[in-house]
XYZ file of C-alpha atoms in Angstrom:
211
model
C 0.000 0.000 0.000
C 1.275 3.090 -0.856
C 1.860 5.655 1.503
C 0.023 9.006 1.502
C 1.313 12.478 0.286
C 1.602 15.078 3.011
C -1.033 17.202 1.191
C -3.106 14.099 1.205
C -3.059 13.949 4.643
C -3.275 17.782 5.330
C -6.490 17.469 3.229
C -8.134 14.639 5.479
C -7.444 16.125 8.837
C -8.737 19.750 7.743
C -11.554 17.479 6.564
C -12.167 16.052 9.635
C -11.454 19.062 11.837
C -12.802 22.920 10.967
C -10.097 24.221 13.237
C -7.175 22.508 11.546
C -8.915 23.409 8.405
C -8.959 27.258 9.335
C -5.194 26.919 11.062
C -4.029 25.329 7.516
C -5.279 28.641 5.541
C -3.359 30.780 7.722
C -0.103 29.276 7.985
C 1.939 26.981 5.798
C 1.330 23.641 4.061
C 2.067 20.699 6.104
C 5.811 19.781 5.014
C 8.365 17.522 6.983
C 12.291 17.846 5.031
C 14.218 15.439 4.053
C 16.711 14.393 7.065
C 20.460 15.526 6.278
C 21.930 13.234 8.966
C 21.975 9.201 8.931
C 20.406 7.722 12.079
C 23.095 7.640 14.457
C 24.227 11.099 13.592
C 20.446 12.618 14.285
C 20.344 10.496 17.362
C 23.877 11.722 19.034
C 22.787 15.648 17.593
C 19.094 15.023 19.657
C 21.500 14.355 23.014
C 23.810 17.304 22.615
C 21.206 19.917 21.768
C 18.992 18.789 25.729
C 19.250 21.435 27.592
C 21.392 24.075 25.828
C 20.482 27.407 24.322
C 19.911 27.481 20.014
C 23.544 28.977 19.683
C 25.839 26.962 22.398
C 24.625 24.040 21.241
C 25.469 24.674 17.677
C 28.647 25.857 18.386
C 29.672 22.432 20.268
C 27.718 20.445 17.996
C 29.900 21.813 15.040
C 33.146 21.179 17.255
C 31.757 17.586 18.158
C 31.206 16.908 14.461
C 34.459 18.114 13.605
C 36.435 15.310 15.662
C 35.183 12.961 13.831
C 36.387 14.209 10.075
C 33.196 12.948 8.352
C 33.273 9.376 9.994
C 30.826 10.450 12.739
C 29.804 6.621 13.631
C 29.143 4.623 16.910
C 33.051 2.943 16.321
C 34.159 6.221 15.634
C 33.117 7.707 18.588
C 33.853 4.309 21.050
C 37.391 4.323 19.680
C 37.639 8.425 21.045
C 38.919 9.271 24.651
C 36.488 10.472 26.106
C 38.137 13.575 27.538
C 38.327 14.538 23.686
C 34.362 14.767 23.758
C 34.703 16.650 26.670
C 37.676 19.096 25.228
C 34.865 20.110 22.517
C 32.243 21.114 25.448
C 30.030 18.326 26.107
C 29.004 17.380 29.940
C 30.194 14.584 31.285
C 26.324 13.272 31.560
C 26.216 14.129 27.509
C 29.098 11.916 27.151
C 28.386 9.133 28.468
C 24.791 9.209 26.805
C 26.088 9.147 23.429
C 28.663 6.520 24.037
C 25.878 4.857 25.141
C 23.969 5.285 22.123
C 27.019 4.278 20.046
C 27.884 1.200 22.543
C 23.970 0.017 21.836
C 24.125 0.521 18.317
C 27.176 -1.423 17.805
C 25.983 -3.933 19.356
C 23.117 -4.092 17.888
C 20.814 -3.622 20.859
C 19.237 -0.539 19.208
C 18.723 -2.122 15.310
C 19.111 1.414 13.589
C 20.465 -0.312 10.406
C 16.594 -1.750 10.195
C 14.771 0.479 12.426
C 13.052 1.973 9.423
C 10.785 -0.896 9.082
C 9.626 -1.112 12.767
C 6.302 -0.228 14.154
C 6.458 3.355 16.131
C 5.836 1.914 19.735
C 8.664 -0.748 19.085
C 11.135 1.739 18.023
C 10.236 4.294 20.969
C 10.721 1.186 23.112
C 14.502 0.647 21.886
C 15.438 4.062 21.596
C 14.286 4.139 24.987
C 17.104 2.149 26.710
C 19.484 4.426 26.178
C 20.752 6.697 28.216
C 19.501 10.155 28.057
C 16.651 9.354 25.256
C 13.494 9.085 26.120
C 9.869 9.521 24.572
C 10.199 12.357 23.404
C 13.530 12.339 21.397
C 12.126 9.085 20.473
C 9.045 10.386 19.072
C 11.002 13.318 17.542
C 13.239 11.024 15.409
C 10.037 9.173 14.171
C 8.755 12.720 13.090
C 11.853 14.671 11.677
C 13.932 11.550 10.587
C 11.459 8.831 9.614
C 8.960 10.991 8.501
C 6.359 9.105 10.338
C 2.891 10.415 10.391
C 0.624 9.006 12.934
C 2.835 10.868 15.855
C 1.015 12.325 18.577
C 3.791 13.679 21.134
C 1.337 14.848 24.122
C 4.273 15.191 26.456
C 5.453 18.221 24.195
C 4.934 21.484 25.659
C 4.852 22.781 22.146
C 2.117 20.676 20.966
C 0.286 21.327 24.167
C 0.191 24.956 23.813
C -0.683 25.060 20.091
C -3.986 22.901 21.076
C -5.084 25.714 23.733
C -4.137 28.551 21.351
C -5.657 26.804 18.174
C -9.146 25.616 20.073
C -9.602 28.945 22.506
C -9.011 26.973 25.721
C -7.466 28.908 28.627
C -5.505 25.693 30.004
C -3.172 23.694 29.095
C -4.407 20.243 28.675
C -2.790 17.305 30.491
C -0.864 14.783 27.931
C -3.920 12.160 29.039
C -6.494 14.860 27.505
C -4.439 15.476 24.919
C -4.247 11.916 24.021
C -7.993 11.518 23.846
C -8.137 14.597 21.700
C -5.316 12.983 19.091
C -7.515 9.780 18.043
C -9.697 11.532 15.534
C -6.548 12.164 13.628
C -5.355 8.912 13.363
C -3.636 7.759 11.540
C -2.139 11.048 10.417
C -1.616 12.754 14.067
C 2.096 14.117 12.817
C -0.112 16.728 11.004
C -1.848 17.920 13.386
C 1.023 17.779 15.728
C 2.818 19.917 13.064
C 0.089 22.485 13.274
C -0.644 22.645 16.934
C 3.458 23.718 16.515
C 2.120 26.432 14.126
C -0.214 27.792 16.147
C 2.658 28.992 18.707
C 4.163 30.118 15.625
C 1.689 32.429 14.224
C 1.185 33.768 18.217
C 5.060 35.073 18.532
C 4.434 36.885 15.262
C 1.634 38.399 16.036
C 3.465 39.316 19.260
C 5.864 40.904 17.523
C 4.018 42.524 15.436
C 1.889 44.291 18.057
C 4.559 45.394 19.854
């Protein structure tokens, strides 16, 4: 069975939901880009950008890619000191998550080399043992890197937010509520996901437009 187009599946949630429709004519068409990094690369990048400002964590990202002279893979990075990853300006906690990552790659514990053709709850599950991944980097890489599109991430505050702004409710809703809310968009809950994130969008410019 062929998988749908992203306009496709723009077109059935707006026809299933006036308030996506009306969010979809004010902001952008539903688009997810190609990925630029292999798996392990977008995996290690997810752990070094927790926690740290837009421009820090660029700067040591660039450094940490850098050591590794195009050959950023788990050997790679097991066969590196790790006072080198340090030297470059990552924690010692982000350390030892992505040797992590690259020990349970190697090993084969997390199957990246297939993990394209797993269900979404089984690859949340083995992204999920290692250290300093959990459901939502796990969910992210099925959105941004798999390009999956029945994601609903309820524990993102971003996703959360957009709901109350897009429906007029003063409260955030808990991830439980927002769960219930998600199932009329299966199985194409990335797209709404996507435009809950535009609603927060289309608030900050209109905050800085009125100011």
């Amino acid at each position: 069975m062929l998988e749908p187009t992203f306009s496709a599946a723009a077109a059935e949630v707006a026809r299933r939901d006036r308030v996506m429709a009306r969010l979809m004519k004010r902001t952008e068409p539903f688009h997810l880009p190609r990925p630029t990094h292999a798996h392990f690369a977008a995996l290690a990048e997810s752990i070094l950008y927790q926690q740290l400002a837009g421009a820090a964590a660029a700067a040591i990202h660039r450094r940490f890619v850098a050591l590794f002279d195009g050959d950023l893979s788990p050997e790679a990075v097991l066969a590196l000191r790790p006072r080198k990853l340090r030297a470059v300006g990552l924690s010692g906690g982000k350390v030892a998550s992505i040797r992590d990552l690259a020990a349970k790659v190697a090993d084969g514990t997390v199957p990246l080399g297939r993990i394209g053709r797993l269900p979404d709850e089984e690859i949340i599950t083995s992204l999920s043992v290692v250290r300093g991944i959990g459901r939502w980097t796990a969910e992210m890489f099925l959105i941004f890197q798999l390009r999956r599109l029945d994601v609903w991430p309820v524990g993102d505050y971003g996703v959360r937010k957009g709901y109350s702004l897009a429906y007029g409710l003063r409260d955030l809703l808990t991830p439980k509520q927002l769960e219930a809310k998600g199932e009329r968009f299966r199985p194409y809950r990335t797209v709404a996901a996507w435009y809950c994130w535009q609603a927060v969008h289309e608030q900050r410019r209109s905050s800085i437009k009125a100011q």
